[in-house]
Amino acid sequence: MKKVIAFIMAFVMVLSLAACGSGGQTETTEPKAPVVSGDNETNPKETGSAEPTVLRVGVPEIPDNMDPGTAVSNDKLMINFNVFDTLVFRDNYGDGEMLSYIAESWETIDGYSIKVKLKEGITFHNGEALTAEDVKFSVERVANDDGTYINSNIQTLFSNIEGVEIVDDLTLIVKSKTSDPVLLDRFSTVMGIYIVPKDYCEEVGNEAFGMAPVGSGPYKVVEYSPEKIVLEYYEGYYGEKPAFDRVEYLAYPETSTRVTALMTGEIDMCFQITSDNIDQIEAVDGLRVDITEVGLFHLLCFNSSVAPMDDINLRKALSLSIDRELIAETVWGGYAHVRNGYNFPEYGDYYIEDYPEYVYDVELAKEYLAKSDYAGEPIIYQLRPGYYTLGNEVAEAIVSMWNAIGVNAVVEYNSKWEYDVFHVHNWSNSPRFYDPVGGLWTLWGAGTRCDRNYWLDGDTKTEFFAQAETLQTSTDFDERYEANRRMMELWDDEAVGTILFQISEFCGMDENLVWTRCPDFSVSFRAEHLSVK
């Protein structure tokens, strides 16, 4: 009941904000038809109708709050980059060029600092001017959090930031604690720090901000409930106007329901479908499926903080008994690829081609199991049903493989992960930017949930953290390359987790949409990323 009341209050707040951002007039005209409907007579772009153009998007779930600092999750990656802005943006849609967003220009002062000049005239959705004070506040909001609100992986990504010095309203200097070869990259990711309005955040507090967020991106939030989020184009946006006036995110928890909604014209895009849906969707006139191999691993976390998972022999037995290739071919239909270690090809020169592949060896797994202290107690594989594409099916396949070597494993479906009771859970890892610092260290390093739940104190963890220091501070390619390799070896040796495969994502959509998914797994409906034929 409290959550329902909170959503009702948030809805009232966002309506108020919408009125503020539109000269005091709340939009009352509801769209009569989607912009992409297969019927030209109802397409506003072709008839010249004054009705707003609408993109309706089917998603598995709506995030329980809209604050980009609280989580880097699949549900938020569908939305955040359309509402909020980063200082700069690494164009992973194209050639990887660093693009100007809020920042007009930047220069490296020394190995420790970057001087940033902001664009003039940018405003937030509530009409407030965006200044260096807001950037400083947004950075310190992450860096100074006590770990109870801001997502720990975002904090780890910015743990090397010393602070922000304001030069004037539109100029600031970002300082790092040590030399930092990827300082600017830390601010370029859609899974990092978004710039939020200092005055508004402080006025309403974190919880209220999460329910009625204000950003500076092309879209403002005008409706928010557990079933639906509605964005509208912000007239004061500093960039190019996007193709749609309005974006509606509609929750369809079941994949089959999302697919049906797309095929019947209820929605124009449908996310997190499977390879089994491709032919079904493309058999419908006017629909197509976008298939993109994303820079994202599906993996397992082994909760070493609880027995019997504190036994390394058991953890190694579990990893060795997973036939990744079979699951990738059968469950994923060949659209998942087994990789060699925590090792993204998107790392470019830092990709380690000769790193050994994961071994599937049932007999060796049984040997490790026999050496362990495992006594037949249930091993709980916990997952959120439907959260990850094909996550349910993969879990059932893996548990059957563990059962085959004598492990009493069971799948437990929970709406949220409960870290004090599970032994194993599935997860996805995507590098925050395409450098090893943005991957293994950011997600498994100091202060993260992985640090608390999966790493056991000891020589392996100590060396892992020491190698990470070299990776983060050295400007020598060979030193950084070897530090990354050693971190990967230590992670595999300790078996605190295990990579399953790198995946592809499928999006069903109206064929008139010209859209390319970014390989970092985010979804952008900005003008530069989405258009209509």
Coordinates of C-alpha atoms in Angstrom, one line a residue:
M1 CA 0.0 0.0 0.0
K2 CA 2.9 2.4 0.8
K3 CA 4.4 1.8 -2.6
V4 CA 1.0 2.5 -4.3
I5 CA 0.7 5.8 -2.4
A6 CA 4.2 6.7 -3.3
F7 CA 3.5 6.2 -7.0
I8 CA 0.3 8.3 -6.7
M9 CA 2.2 11.1 -5.1
A10 CA 5.0 10.9 -7.7
F11 CA 2.4 11.1 -10.5
V12 CA 1.0 14.3 -9.0
M13 CA 4.5 15.7 -8.8
V14 CA 5.5 14.9 -12.4
L15 CA 2.2 16.5 -13.7
S16 CA 3.2 19.6 -11.8
L17 CA 6.7 19.5 -13.3
A18 CA 5.3 19.0 -16.8
A19 CA 3.1 22.1 -16.3
C20 CA 6.1 24.0 -15.1
G21 CA 8.2 23.0 -18.1
S22 CA 5.5 23.9 -20.7
G23 CA 4.7 27.5 -19.6
G24 CA 2.2 26.4 -17.0
Q25 CA -0.1 24.4 -19.4
T26 CA -0.5 20.7 -18.8
E27 CA -0.8 18.7 -22.0
T28 CA -4.4 17.4 -22.2
T29 CA -4.6 16.1 -25.8
E30 CA -4.1 12.4 -25.9
P31 CA -2.6 10.8 -29.0
K32 CA -5.3 9.0 -31.1
A33 CA -2.9 6.8 -33.0
P34 CA 0.8 5.7 -33.0
V35 CA 3.2 7.3 -35.4
V36 CA 4.1 3.9 -36.7
S37 CA 0.9 1.9 -37.1
G38 CA 1.1 0.5 -40.6
D39 CA -1.8 2.8 -41.6
N40 CA -0.6 6.0 -43.3
E41 CA -4.0 7.6 -42.8
T42 CA -3.3 7.7 -39.1
N43 CA 0.3 8.6 -39.2
P44 CA 0.6 12.2 -38.0
K45 CA 4.0 12.7 -39.8
E46 CA 2.3 12.0 -43.1
T47 CA -1.1 13.7 -42.6
G48 CA 0.2 16.9 -41.0
S49 CA -2.0 16.3 -37.9
A50 CA -1.4 18.3 -34.8
E51 CA -1.5 15.2 -32.7
P52 CA 1.8 14.3 -31.0
T53 CA 3.8 11.5 -32.6
V54 CA 4.0 8.6 -30.2
L55 CA 6.4 5.7 -29.8
R56 CA 5.0 2.8 -27.7
V57 CA 7.6 0.5 -26.3
G58 CA 7.0 -2.9 -24.6
V59 CA 9.4 -3.7 -21.8
P60 CA 9.6 -6.5 -19.2
E61 CA 9.3 -4.3 -16.2
I62 CA 9.2 -0.7 -15.0
P63 CA 12.0 0.4 -12.6
D64 CA 11.0 0.9 -9.0
N65 CA 12.5 4.4 -9.1
M66 CA 13.9 6.7 -11.8
D67 CA 17.1 8.0 -10.0
P68 CA 20.0 7.0 -12.3
G69 CA 22.3 6.8 -9.3
T70 CA 20.6 4.0 -7.6
A71 CA 21.2 1.2 -10.1
V72 CA 22.7 0.3 -13.4
S73 CA 20.1 -2.2 -14.4
N74 CA 18.4 -3.4 -17.6
D75 CA 15.1 -1.6 -16.9
K76 CA 16.9 1.7 -16.3
L77 CA 19.1 1.4 -19.3
M78 CA 16.0 1.3 -21.4
I79 CA 15.1 4.8 -20.2
N80 CA 17.8 6.9 -18.5
F81 CA 19.8 8.2 -21.5
N82 CA 16.6 9.7 -23.0
V83 CA 16.0 11.7 -19.8
F84 CA 19.4 12.6 -18.4
D85 CA 22.7 13.8 -19.9
T86 CA 26.3 12.9 -19.4
L87 CA 29.2 15.4 -19.7
V88 CA 30.5 13.7 -22.8
F89 CA 29.6 10.5 -24.7
R90 CA 31.8 7.9 -26.3
D91 CA 30.1 7.1 -29.6
N92 CA 29.9 3.3 -29.5
Y93 CA 27.2 3.5 -32.1
G94 CA 29.9 4.6 -34.6
D95 CA 33.7 4.9 -34.5
G96 CA 34.1 5.4 -30.8
E97 CA 34.7 9.2 -31.1
M98 CA 34.3 11.2 -27.9
L99 CA 31.2 13.5 -28.4
S100 CA 30.2 16.7 -26.8
Y101 CA 27.0 16.5 -24.8
I102 CA 26.8 18.9 -21.8
A103 CA 30.5 19.7 -22.2
E104 CA 31.3 22.1 -25.0
S105 CA 35.0 21.4 -24.8
W106 CA 37.6 19.8 -22.5
E107 CA 41.4 19.7 -22.1
T108 CA 43.8 17.7 -20.0
I109 CA 45.7 19.9 -17.7
D110 CA 48.1 17.3 -16.4
G111 CA 47.8 13.5 -15.7
Y112 CA 45.5 14.3 -12.8
S113 CA 43.0 16.9 -14.1
I114 CA 40.6 17.8 -16.9
K115 CA 39.3 21.3 -17.5
V116 CA 35.7 21.2 -18.8
K117 CA 33.8 24.1 -20.4
L118 CA 30.0 23.6 -20.4
K119 CA 27.6 24.6 -23.1
E120 CA 25.8 27.8 -22.5
G121 CA 22.0 27.9 -22.3
I122 CA 21.3 24.3 -21.2
T123 CA 18.3 24.0 -18.8
F124 CA 16.8 21.2 -16.8
H125 CA 13.2 20.1 -17.4
N126 CA 12.0 22.4 -14.6
G127 CA 13.6 25.4 -16.3
E128 CA 16.6 25.7 -14.0
A129 CA 19.9 26.6 -15.8
L130 CA 22.5 23.9 -15.8
T131 CA 25.8 25.2 -14.4
A132 CA 29.1 23.9 -13.0
E133 CA 27.4 23.8 -9.5
D134 CA 25.1 21.0 -10.8
V135 CA 28.0 19.1 -12.2
K136 CA 30.0 19.4 -9.0
F137 CA 26.9 18.3 -7.0
S138 CA 26.2 15.3 -9.3
V139 CA 29.8 14.1 -8.9
E140 CA 30.0 14.6 -5.2
R141 CA 26.5 13.0 -4.7
V142 CA 28.1 9.8 -6.0
A143 CA 31.6 10.1 -4.4
N144 CA 30.4 11.1 -0.9
D145 CA 27.5 8.7 -0.5
D146 CA 27.9 6.4 2.5
G147 CA 26.9 3.3 0.4
T148 CA 23.3 3.3 1.4
Y149 CA 21.8 5.0 -1.6
I150 CA 24.1 5.4 -4.7
N151 CA 24.9 2.2 -6.6
S152 CA 28.2 0.7 -5.4
N153 CA 29.4 0.0 -9.0
I154 CA 28.9 3.6 -9.9
Q155 CA 30.9 4.6 -6.8
T156 CA 33.7 2.3 -7.7
L157 CA 33.9 3.7 -11.2
F158 CA 34.4 7.2 -9.7
S159 CA 36.5 6.1 -6.7
N160 CA 39.6 7.7 -8.2
I161 CA 38.0 11.2 -8.4
E162 CA 39.4 13.7 -5.9
G163 CA 36.9 16.4 -6.5
V164 CA 35.5 19.1 -8.7
E165 CA 36.8 22.7 -8.6
I166 CA 34.5 25.4 -10.0
V167 CA 36.2 28.1 -12.1
D168 CA 33.0 29.9 -13.1
D169 CA 29.4 29.2 -13.9
L170 CA 30.3 27.2 -17.0
T171 CA 33.8 26.0 -16.3
L172 CA 35.1 23.4 -13.9
I173 CA 38.1 21.2 -13.2
V174 CA 37.8 17.5 -12.4
K175 CA 40.7 16.2 -10.4
S176 CA 41.7 12.6 -9.8
K177 CA 43.6 11.2 -6.8
T178 CA 46.3 9.6 -9.0
S179 CA 47.4 9.7 -12.7
D180 CA 44.4 8.3 -14.6
P181 CA 44.6 7.2 -18.3
V182 CA 40.8 6.9 -18.5
L183 CA 39.7 9.9 -16.5
L184 CA 37.5 11.4 -19.3
D185 CA 36.1 8.0 -20.1
R186 CA 34.7 7.7 -16.6
F187 CA 32.3 10.6 -17.5
S188 CA 31.4 9.3 -21.0
T189 CA 29.3 6.2 -20.0
V190 CA 25.6 5.9 -19.8
M191 CA 26.2 3.7 -16.8
G192 CA 28.0 6.4 -14.8
I193 CA 27.2 9.9 -13.6
Y194 CA 24.3 11.7 -15.1
I195 CA 24.0 15.4 -14.3
V196 CA 21.1 16.3 -12.1
P197 CA 19.8 19.6 -10.8
K198 CA 21.4 20.5 -7.4
D199 CA 18.6 22.8 -6.1
Y200 CA 15.8 20.5 -7.0
C201 CA 17.5 17.4 -5.6
E202 CA 18.3 19.1 -2.3
E203 CA 14.8 20.5 -2.1
V204 CA 12.9 17.3 -2.5
G205 CA 15.4 14.7 -1.3
N206 CA 16.7 11.5 -2.9
E207 CA 13.5 9.4 -2.5
A208 CA 11.2 12.0 -4.0
F209 CA 13.7 12.7 -6.8
G210 CA 13.6 9.0 -7.7
M211 CA 9.8 9.2 -8.1
A212 CA 9.8 12.6 -9.9
P213 CA 13.1 12.9 -11.7
V214 CA 14.4 16.0 -13.6
G215 CA 17.1 15.8 -16.1
S216 CA 18.4 17.8 -19.1
G217 CA 17.9 15.2 -21.9
P218 CA 15.6 15.4 -24.9
Y219 CA 12.6 13.9 -22.9
K220 CA 11.0 14.7 -19.6
V221 CA 9.1 12.3 -17.4
V222 CA 5.3 13.2 -17.3
E223 CA 3.8 10.0 -16.0
Y224 CA 5.3 7.2 -13.8
S225 CA 3.5 4.2 -12.4
P226 CA 4.4 0.5 -11.9
E227 CA 2.8 -0.3 -15.3
K228 CA 3.8 2.7 -17.4
I229 CA 6.3 5.5 -17.9
V230 CA 5.5 8.4 -20.3
L231 CA 8.1 10.7 -21.6
E232 CA 7.5 13.9 -23.6
Y233 CA 9.8 16.0 -25.7
Y234 CA 11.3 18.9 -23.6
E235 CA 10.9 22.1 -25.7
G236 CA 13.9 23.6 -24.0
Y237 CA 16.3 20.8 -25.0
Y238 CA 19.6 22.2 -26.4
G239 CA 20.0 19.5 -29.0
E240 CA 18.2 18.3 -32.1
K241 CA 14.5 17.4 -31.6
P242 CA 14.0 13.6 -31.6
A243 CA 11.7 11.9 -34.0
F244 CA 8.9 11.4 -31.5
D245 CA 7.1 13.9 -29.3
R246 CA 6.1 11.2 -26.8
V247 CA 7.5 7.8 -25.7
E248 CA 5.4 5.4 -23.7
Y249 CA 7.1 2.5 -21.9
L250 CA 4.5 -0.2 -21.2
A251 CA 5.2 -3.2 -18.9
Y252 CA 4.5 -6.7 -20.3
P253 CA 6.3 -9.1 -17.9
E254 CA 5.7 -12.2 -20.1
T255 CA 7.7 -12.4 -23.4
S256 CA 4.8 -13.9 -25.2
T257 CA 2.5 -11.0 -24.2
R258 CA 5.0 -8.4 -25.4
V259 CA 5.3 -10.2 -28.7
T260 CA 1.6 -10.4 -29.1
A261 CA 1.2 -6.7 -28.3
L262 CA 3.7 -6.0 -31.1
M263 CA 2.0 -8.2 -33.6
T264 CA -1.4 -6.7 -32.9
G265 CA -0.2 -3.1 -33.1
E266 CA -0.5 -2.2 -29.4
I267 CA 3.2 -1.3 -29.4
D268 CA 5.8 -0.3 -31.9
M269 CA 8.9 -1.8 -30.3
C270 CA 9.3 -4.9 -28.2
F271 CA 12.5 -5.6 -26.1
Q272 CA 14.0 -8.7 -24.6
I273 CA 12.5 -11.3 -26.9
T274 CA 14.2 -14.5 -27.9
S275 CA 15.5 -16.1 -31.1
D276 CA 12.3 -18.2 -31.2
N277 CA 10.3 -15.1 -31.8
I278 CA 12.2 -13.9 -34.9
D279 CA 10.3 -15.8 -37.6
Q280 CA 7.0 -15.3 -35.8
I281 CA 7.5 -11.5 -35.8
E282 CA 9.0 -11.2 -39.3
A283 CA 6.1 -13.2 -40.7
V284 CA 3.9 -10.2 -39.9
D285 CA 3.8 -7.6 -42.7
G286 CA 5.5 -4.4 -41.6
L287 CA 7.6 -5.8 -38.7
R288 CA 11.2 -6.6 -38.4
V289 CA 13.7 -7.8 -35.7
D290 CA 16.9 -6.1 -34.9
I291 CA 19.6 -8.5 -33.8
T292 CA 22.7 -6.9 -32.1
E293 CA 25.6 -8.7 -30.3
V294 CA 25.9 -6.5 -27.3
G295 CA 29.0 -5.9 -25.2
L296 CA 27.5 -7.9 -22.3
F297 CA 28.2 -11.1 -20.5
H298 CA 25.7 -13.4 -18.8
L299 CA 27.5 -14.9 -15.8
L300 CA 27.0 -16.5 -12.4
C301 CA 28.0 -15.1 -9.1
F302 CA 29.1 -17.6 -6.4
N303 CA 28.3 -16.3 -2.9
S304 CA 31.5 -17.2 -1.1
S305 CA 30.3 -15.4 2.1
V306 CA 28.0 -18.4 3.0
A307 CA 28.6 -22.1 3.4
P308 CA 29.0 -24.3 1.5
M309 CA 30.0 -21.8 -1.3
D310 CA 33.0 -20.7 0.8
D311 CA 34.6 -24.0 -0.5
I312 CA 36.7 -23.2 -3.6
N313 CA 36.6 -26.8 -4.7
L314 CA 32.8 -26.7 -4.8
R315 CA 32.9 -23.5 -6.8
K316 CA 35.3 -24.9 -9.3
A317 CA 33.2 -28.1 -9.7
L318 CA 30.2 -26.0 -10.5
S319 CA 32.0 -24.0 -13.1
L320 CA 33.6 -27.1 -14.8
S321 CA 30.3 -28.9 -15.1
I322 CA 28.6 -26.2 -17.2
D323 CA 28.4 -27.1 -20.9
R324 CA 28.3 -23.5 -22.2
E325 CA 28.6 -24.3 -25.8
L326 CA 25.5 -26.6 -25.6
I327 CA 23.4 -24.0 -23.8
A328 CA 24.5 -21.3 -26.3
E329 CA 23.5 -23.5 -29.3
T330 CA 20.3 -25.0 -27.9
V331 CA 18.8 -22.4 -25.5
W332 CA 20.1 -19.4 -27.3
G333 CA 19.8 -20.8 -30.9
G334 CA 23.4 -19.9 -31.6
Y335 CA 23.0 -16.2 -30.8
A336 CA 25.3 -16.4 -27.7
H337 CA 29.0 -16.9 -27.9
V338 CA 31.3 -18.5 -25.4
R339 CA 34.3 -16.2 -24.7
N340 CA 37.7 -16.8 -23.3
G341 CA 37.6 -15.3 -19.8
Y342 CA 36.3 -11.9 -18.6
N343 CA 37.5 -10.6 -21.9
F344 CA 35.6 -8.3 -24.2
P345 CA 36.6 -8.0 -27.9
E346 CA 35.4 -4.4 -27.6
Y347 CA 38.5 -3.7 -25.5
G348 CA 40.4 -3.4 -28.8
D349 CA 44.2 -3.7 -28.2
Y350 CA 43.5 -4.7 -24.6
Y351 CA 41.6 -7.8 -25.7
I352 CA 43.7 -10.9 -24.8
E353 CA 43.3 -13.3 -27.7
D354 CA 45.4 -16.1 -26.3
Y355 CA 43.6 -16.2 -22.9
P356 CA 42.4 -19.8 -22.3
E357 CA 38.8 -20.7 -22.8
Y358 CA 36.5 -22.1 -20.1
V359 CA 36.8 -25.8 -19.8
Y360 CA 33.8 -28.2 -19.7
D361 CA 35.0 -31.4 -18.0
V362 CA 32.5 -33.5 -16.1
E363 CA 35.1 -35.9 -14.7
L364 CA 37.4 -33.1 -13.4
A365 CA 34.3 -31.4 -11.9
K366 CA 33.5 -34.7 -10.0
E367 CA 37.1 -34.7 -8.7
Y368 CA 36.8 -31.2 -7.3
L369 CA 33.4 -32.0 -5.8
A370 CA 35.0 -35.1 -4.1
K371 CA 37.8 -32.9 -2.6
S372 CA 35.2 -30.4 -1.3
D373 CA 33.4 -30.5 2.0
Y374 CA 30.0 -30.5 0.2
A375 CA 27.6 -32.9 2.0
G376 CA 24.6 -32.8 -0.3
E377 CA 22.8 -29.7 1.1
P378 CA 20.6 -27.8 -1.3
I379 CA 22.4 -25.2 -3.5
I380 CA 20.0 -22.4 -4.2
Y381 CA 20.3 -20.8 -7.6
Q382 CA 18.3 -17.6 -7.2
L383 CA 17.0 -15.5 -10.1
R384 CA 14.4 -12.9 -10.9
P385 CA 12.0 -14.6 -13.4
G386 CA 12.1 -13.0 -16.8
Y387 CA 14.6 -10.3 -15.9
Y388 CA 17.3 -11.6 -18.2
T389 CA 16.6 -12.8 -21.7
L390 CA 16.3 -16.6 -21.5
G391 CA 17.5 -16.5 -17.9
N392 CA 14.9 -18.9 -16.7
E393 CA 15.7 -21.5 -19.3
V394 CA 19.5 -21.2 -18.8
A395 CA 19.1 -21.6 -15.1
E396 CA 17.1 -24.8 -15.5
A397 CA 19.7 -26.2 -17.9
I398 CA 22.6 -25.4 -15.6
V399 CA 20.9 -26.9 -12.5
S400 CA 20.3 -30.1 -14.4
M401 CA 24.0 -30.3 -15.2
W402 CA 24.9 -29.8 -11.6
N403 CA 22.4 -32.4 -10.6
A404 CA 24.2 -34.8 -13.0
I405 CA 27.5 -34.5 -11.0
G406 CA 25.8 -35.0 -7.7
V407 CA 25.0 -31.5 -6.6
N408 CA 21.6 -31.0 -5.0
A409 CA 20.9 -27.7 -6.8
V410 CA 17.5 -26.0 -7.1
V411 CA 16.2 -22.9 -8.9
E412 CA 14.5 -20.4 -6.7
Y413 CA 12.5 -17.7 -8.4
N414 CA 12.4 -14.4 -6.4
S415 CA 11.2 -10.9 -7.5
K416 CA 14.4 -9.5 -5.9
W417 CA 17.7 -11.0 -5.0
E418 CA 18.1 -11.8 -1.3
Y419 CA 21.8 -11.8 -0.8
D420 CA 21.8 -13.4 2.7
V421 CA 20.1 -16.7 1.5
F422 CA 21.2 -17.5 -2.0
H423 CA 24.3 -19.5 -3.1
V424 CA 24.3 -18.7 -6.8
H425 CA 22.6 -16.0 -8.8
N426 CA 22.7 -15.0 -12.5
W427 CA 23.9 -11.6 -13.4
S428 CA 25.0 -9.6 -16.5
N429 CA 28.2 -7.5 -16.8
S430 CA 28.8 -4.9 -19.4
P431 CA 31.9 -2.6 -19.3
R432 CA 31.1 1.0 -18.5
F433 CA 33.5 1.9 -21.2
Y434 CA 35.7 -0.1 -23.5
D435 CA 38.8 -0.3 -21.3
P436 CA 39.5 -3.0 -18.7
V437 CA 39.0 -0.4 -15.9
G438 CA 35.4 -0.1 -17.0
G439 CA 34.8 -3.9 -16.7
L440 CA 36.3 -6.3 -14.2
W441 CA 37.5 -3.7 -11.7
T442 CA 34.3 -1.5 -11.8
L443 CA 32.0 -4.5 -11.2
W444 CA 34.1 -6.6 -8.9
G445 CA 36.4 -4.1 -7.2
A446 CA 36.6 -2.4 -3.9
G447 CA 33.4 -1.3 -2.3
T448 CA 31.1 -3.2 -4.7
R449 CA 28.6 -5.9 -3.8
C450 CA 31.0 -8.4 -5.2
D451 CA 33.7 -7.2 -2.8
R452 CA 31.3 -7.8 0.1
N453 CA 29.6 -11.1 -0.9
Y454 CA 31.9 -13.0 -3.3
W455 CA 35.5 -12.3 -2.6
L456 CA 37.1 -13.9 0.4
D457 CA 39.8 -12.0 2.2
G458 CA 43.2 -13.5 1.4
D459 CA 46.2 -13.3 -0.9
T460 CA 44.2 -13.6 -4.1
K461 CA 42.0 -10.7 -3.3
T462 CA 44.9 -8.6 -2.1
E463 CA 46.8 -9.2 -5.4
F464 CA 43.7 -8.5 -7.5
F465 CA 43.3 -5.1 -5.8
A466 CA 47.0 -4.3 -6.3
Q467 CA 46.9 -5.2 -10.0
A468 CA 43.9 -3.0 -10.3
E469 CA 45.9 0.0 -8.9
T470 CA 48.4 -0.5 -11.7
L471 CA 45.6 -0.7 -14.3
Q472 CA 44.0 2.5 -13.1
T473 CA 47.1 4.6 -12.7
S474 CA 49.7 3.5 -15.2
T475 CA 50.0 5.1 -18.6
D476 CA 52.2 2.3 -20.0
F477 CA 50.4 0.0 -22.4
D478 CA 52.3 -3.1 -21.6
E479 CA 52.0 -2.6 -17.8
R480 CA 48.2 -2.1 -18.1
Y481 CA 47.9 -5.1 -20.5
E482 CA 49.7 -7.5 -18.1
A483 CA 47.8 -6.1 -15.1
N484 CA 44.5 -6.8 -16.8
R485 CA 45.6 -10.4 -17.7
R486 CA 46.7 -11.1 -14.1
M487 CA 43.3 -9.7 -12.7
M488 CA 41.5 -12.1 -15.1
E489 CA 43.6 -15.0 -13.9
L490 CA 43.0 -14.2 -10.3
W491 CA 39.3 -13.9 -10.8
D492 CA 39.1 -17.3 -12.5
D493 CA 41.5 -19.0 -10.0
E494 CA 39.3 -17.8 -7.0
A495 CA 36.1 -18.9 -8.9
V496 CA 34.1 -16.1 -7.3
G497 CA 32.0 -16.2 -10.4
T498 CA 32.1 -17.7 -13.9
I499 CA 31.3 -16.3 -17.3
L500 CA 28.7 -18.1 -19.4
F501 CA 28.6 -16.3 -22.7
Q502 CA 28.4 -13.0 -24.5
I503 CA 24.9 -12.5 -25.8
S504 CA 22.9 -10.9 -28.6
E505 CA 19.7 -8.9 -27.9
F506 CA 16.6 -9.0 -30.1
C507 CA 14.2 -6.1 -30.6
G508 CA 11.0 -6.5 -32.6
M509 CA 9.8 -3.3 -34.2
D510 CA 7.9 -1.6 -36.9
E511 CA 9.9 -1.7 -40.1
N512 CA 9.6 2.1 -40.5
L513 CA 11.8 2.7 -37.5
V514 CA 15.4 3.4 -38.4
W515 CA 17.2 2.4 -35.1
T516 CA 20.4 0.8 -34.2
R517 CA 21.1 -0.6 -30.8
C518 CA 24.2 0.6 -29.0
P519 CA 26.4 -2.3 -28.1
D520 CA 26.7 -1.0 -24.5
F521 CA 23.1 -2.3 -24.0
S522 CA 21.5 1.1 -23.5
V523 CA 18.5 2.3 -25.5
S524 CA 18.6 5.8 -27.0
F525 CA 15.7 7.5 -28.8
R526 CA 17.6 10.7 -29.4
A527 CA 17.5 12.2 -32.8
E528 CA 21.0 10.9 -33.7
H529 CA 20.0 7.3 -32.9
L530 CA 16.3 7.0 -34.1
S531 CA 14.4 8.2 -37.1
V532 CA 11.4 7.2 -39.2
K533 CA 11.5 6.2 -42.8

